Coordinates of C-alpha atoms in Angstrom, one line a residue:
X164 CA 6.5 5.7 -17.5
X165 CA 6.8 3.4 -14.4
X166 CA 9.4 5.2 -13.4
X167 CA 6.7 8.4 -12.6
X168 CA 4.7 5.9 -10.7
X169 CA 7.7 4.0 -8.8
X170 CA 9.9 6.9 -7.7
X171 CA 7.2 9.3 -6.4
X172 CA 5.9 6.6 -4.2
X173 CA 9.7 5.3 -2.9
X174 CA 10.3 9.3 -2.1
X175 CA 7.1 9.4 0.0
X176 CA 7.5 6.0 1.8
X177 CA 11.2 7.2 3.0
X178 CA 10.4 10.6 4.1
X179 CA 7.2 9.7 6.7
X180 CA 6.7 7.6 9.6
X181 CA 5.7 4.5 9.9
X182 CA 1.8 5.6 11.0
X183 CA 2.2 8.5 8.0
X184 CA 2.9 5.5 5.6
X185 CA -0.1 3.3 6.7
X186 CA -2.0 6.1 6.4
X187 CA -0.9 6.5 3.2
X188 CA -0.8 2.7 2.4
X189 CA -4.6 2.7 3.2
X190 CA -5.2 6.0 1.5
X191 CA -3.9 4.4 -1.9
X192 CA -6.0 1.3 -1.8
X193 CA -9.6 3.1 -1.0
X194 CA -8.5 5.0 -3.7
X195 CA -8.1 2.3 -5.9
X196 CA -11.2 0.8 -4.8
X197 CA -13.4 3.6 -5.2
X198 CA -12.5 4.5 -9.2
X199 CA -12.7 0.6 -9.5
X200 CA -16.1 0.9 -8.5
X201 CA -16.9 3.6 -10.4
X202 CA -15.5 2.1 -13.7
X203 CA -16.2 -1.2 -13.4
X204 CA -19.8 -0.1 -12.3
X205 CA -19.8 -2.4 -9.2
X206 CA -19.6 -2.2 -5.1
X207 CA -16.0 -2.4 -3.6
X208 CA -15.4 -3.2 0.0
X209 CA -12.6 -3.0 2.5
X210 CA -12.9 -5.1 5.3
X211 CA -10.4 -5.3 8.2
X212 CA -9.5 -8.8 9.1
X213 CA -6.8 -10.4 11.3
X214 CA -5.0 -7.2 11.2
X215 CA -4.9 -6.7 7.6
X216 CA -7.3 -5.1 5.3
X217 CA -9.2 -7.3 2.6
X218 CA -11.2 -6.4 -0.6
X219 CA -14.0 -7.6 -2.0
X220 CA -16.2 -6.8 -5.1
X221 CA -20.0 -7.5 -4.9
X222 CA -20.9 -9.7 -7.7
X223 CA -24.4 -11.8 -8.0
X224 CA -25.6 -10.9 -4.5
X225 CA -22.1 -12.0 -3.4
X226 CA -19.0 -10.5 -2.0
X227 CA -15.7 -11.8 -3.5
X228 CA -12.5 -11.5 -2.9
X229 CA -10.1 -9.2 -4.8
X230 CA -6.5 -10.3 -5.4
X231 CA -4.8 -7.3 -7.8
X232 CA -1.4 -5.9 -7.5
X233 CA -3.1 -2.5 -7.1
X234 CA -5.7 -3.7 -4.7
X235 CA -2.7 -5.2 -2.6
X236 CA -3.6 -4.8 1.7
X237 CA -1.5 -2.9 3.5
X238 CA -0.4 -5.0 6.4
X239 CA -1.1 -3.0 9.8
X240 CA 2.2 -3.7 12.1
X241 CA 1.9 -4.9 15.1
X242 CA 2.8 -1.8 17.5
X243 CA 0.0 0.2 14.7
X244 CA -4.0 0.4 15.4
X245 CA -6.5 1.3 13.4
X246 CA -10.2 1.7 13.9
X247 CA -11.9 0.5 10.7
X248 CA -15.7 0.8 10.8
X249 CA -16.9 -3.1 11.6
X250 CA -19.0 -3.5 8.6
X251 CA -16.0 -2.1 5.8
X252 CA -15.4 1.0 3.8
X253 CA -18.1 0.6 0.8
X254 CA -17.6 2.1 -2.3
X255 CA -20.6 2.5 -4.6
X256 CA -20.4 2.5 -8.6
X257 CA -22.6 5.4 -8.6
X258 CA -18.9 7.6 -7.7
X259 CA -19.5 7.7 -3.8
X260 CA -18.6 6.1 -0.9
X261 CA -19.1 6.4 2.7
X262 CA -17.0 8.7 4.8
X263 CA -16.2 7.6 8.0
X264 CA -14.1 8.8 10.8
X265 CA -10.9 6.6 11.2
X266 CA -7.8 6.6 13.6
X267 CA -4.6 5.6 13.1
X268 CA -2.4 5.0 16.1
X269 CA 0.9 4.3 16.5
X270 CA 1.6 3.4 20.3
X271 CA 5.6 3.3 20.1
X272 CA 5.6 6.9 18.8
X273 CA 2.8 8.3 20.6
X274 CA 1.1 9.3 17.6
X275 CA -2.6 9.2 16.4
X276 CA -4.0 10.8 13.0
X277 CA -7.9 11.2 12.4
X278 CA -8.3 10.6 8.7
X279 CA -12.0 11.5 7.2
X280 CA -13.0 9.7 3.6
X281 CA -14.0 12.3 1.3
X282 CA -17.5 10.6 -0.1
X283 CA -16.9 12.0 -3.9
X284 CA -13.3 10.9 -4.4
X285 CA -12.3 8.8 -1.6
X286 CA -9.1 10.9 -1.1
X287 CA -7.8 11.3 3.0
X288 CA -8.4 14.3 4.9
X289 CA -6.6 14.7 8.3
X290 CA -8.5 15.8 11.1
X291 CA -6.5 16.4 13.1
X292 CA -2.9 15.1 14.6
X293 CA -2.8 14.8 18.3
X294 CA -0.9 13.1 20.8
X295 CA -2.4 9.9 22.3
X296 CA -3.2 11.3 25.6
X297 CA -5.7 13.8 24.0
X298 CA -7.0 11.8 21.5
X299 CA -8.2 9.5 24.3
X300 CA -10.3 12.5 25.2
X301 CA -12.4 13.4 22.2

C-alpha cells in the first residue's frame, strides 16, 4: 500500500526540475491543507515565512501551528522565488479556499510558472510558463 503512495511520488520528483518540484512540493501541501479543512471542519493556513512555508489551524480565535508528516513545508531553495500572497493561502471548512495568482521562479534556469489555486479543490493550474524576461512584463 505505501508502496502506491512512495513510488509515484519518487518517479515525479526525478523526472522534473527543481522549480517543477516546488511547485509540486507546494501543490501537495495546499492540498493537504484544504481536505484537512474540509474534514476536520476547521480553517487551514499557509503562511510564507523565512523562506519556508508554515501551517497553521484556526482553533479558539487562534492560529496554531501544524506539525504533521503530511503537512510537512516545502523548503524554497535559495536560487527559487515565490510570491505567496502576504496574508497566506486560507482554506475554509466549508470546501473552499481562496485562489490566488502565484509565481514560481527559478533564476538559475530562467524559468517562471504562474500557478492559479482552484477554489473548490485546491488542485494547481498553470497559467502559463514563460521565460523570465516576459514574465517581468505582464
Amino acid at each position: 500500500m505505501m508502496a502506491g503512495v512512495v513510488l509515484p511520488s519518487a518517479a515525479v520528483l526525478l523526472q522534473k526540475s527543481r522549480l517543477e518540484n516546488l511547485v509540486y512540493r507546494c501543490s501537495v501541501l495546499c492540498r493537504e491543507a484544504f481536505e484537512r479543512a474540509v474534514f476536520a471542519g476547521r480553517q487551514y493556513q499557509i503562511v510564507l515565512q523565512a523562506g519556508e512555508l508554515k501551517v497553521f489551524r484556526r482553533e479558539a480565535d487562534e492560529w496554531q501551528p501544524v506539525n504533521d508528516v503530511w503537512l510537512r513545508a516545502p523548503v524554497i531553495p535559495g536560487d527559487c522565488q515565490l510570491d505567496w500572497p502576504a496574508d497566506g493561502w486560507t482554506a475554509l471548512p466549508e470546501g473552499y479556499c481562496e485562489s490566488p495568482q502565484l509565481r514560481f521562479h527559478d533564476v538559475l534556469a530562467n524559468q517562471t510558472i504562474f500557478i492559479k489555486i482552484r477554489p473548490y479543490d485546491a488542485h494547481f493550474v498553470r497559467e502559463s510558463q514563460l521565460p523570465a524576461d516576459a514574465a517581468g512584463k505582464l
